[in-house]
Amino acid sequence: MRAAIVDKPGSIRVGEVPDPTAGDGQLVLRVGACGICGTDLHIADGEFPPTPYPIVPGHEFAGEIVEIGKNAPAEWQVGDRVAVDPSLFCGHCGPCRSGHGNLCANWNATGDTVDGAFAEYVAVPAVNAYRLPDSLNWQQGALVEPVSCAVHGVRRIGVEAGERFLVIGAGTMGLLMQQLLQRGGASVTMVDRNAARLPRATQLGADAVTTDTAQLSGERFDAAVDCTGVPSAIEAAFNSVRRGGRLLIFGVAPGDAQVNLSPFRIYNDELTIVGSMAVLNSYGAALDLVANGAVETAPLLTDALPLSEYPKALELMRSGAGLKVQVLPNAEQEG
Ligand SMILES: [Zn+2]
Ligand SMILES: [Zn+2]
């Protein structure tokens, strides 16, 4: 089959690899769509430590079952449409046994540490598959994984009706976070240095938008969410929460980044700072939110490219020109 292959950091090509087969408890899917996210850029650049090379990346995906391995649950039939939680938790380490599989000591994920879905076919554990309603297309199905990350983030920070949130970063994740917070009864002020990204936040119901936190003129929020991973943005988010406020570190900062936060303020203002790492028991909820229209997907799905253009899709993602860039690995065959 054809697949996007990262042979080693910086070396990306589309070529032939052996077809996957369905191992014990596995399904093989014909991939309908697979989204690119920041992690894929890190994998391409050699900046995601768990990734072994060569690898076929791709962890945000949906597809049609074409092969069923032995011992897979009987509910699955060839032809069923599914979206897939890429998490591969070991189940037996300390974090897994205490219900924190996303912090697994032996963490793996389809597309991050084992071959993923920027390919015509992908093998996945059947227990990770969720039935995709007929009302959702492949692109919406592939968006469920980032939604599930946002669901986990919202669960970590918490939201109450009437709260005022500051969200920094109006990319795909920021706009998903915005929608979920609003659904929880909060109002959202969105900040992004790229003014071109702000009209979508307004269209999705943001209370206010701005390109610079300095323009918030000392306004204090009940909680702030950083969706950028940029140290200066995290500091601005920290400085914008009220006494007793909360800060969620949701964006992925470089591993060696440092921020300058006042411990006196954390103490004196009783601030709460929390992190949110990937997905934890949030995939099914995310699929429901997409299926029932609670999350608007159309404004986020800006680009869909064929598999042959995977390197171009990566560069499009890197440029920040669009929002969610996806690859349709079987679109060329389907014409
Ligand atoms: Zn991702
Ligand atoms: Zn584990």
Tab-separated table of C-alpha atoms and ligand atoms in Angstrom, residues 37 39 59-60 145, ligand 1:
chain	number	residue	atom	x	y	z
A	37	CYS	CA	-1.557	18.182	14.269
A	39	THR	CA	2.682	16.343	17.065
A	59	HIS	CA	-3.189	9.507	14.860
A	60	GLU	CA	-6.403	11.480	14.108
A	145	GLU	CA	-9.470	12.857	18.376
B	1	ZN	ZN	-3.036	15.279	17.462
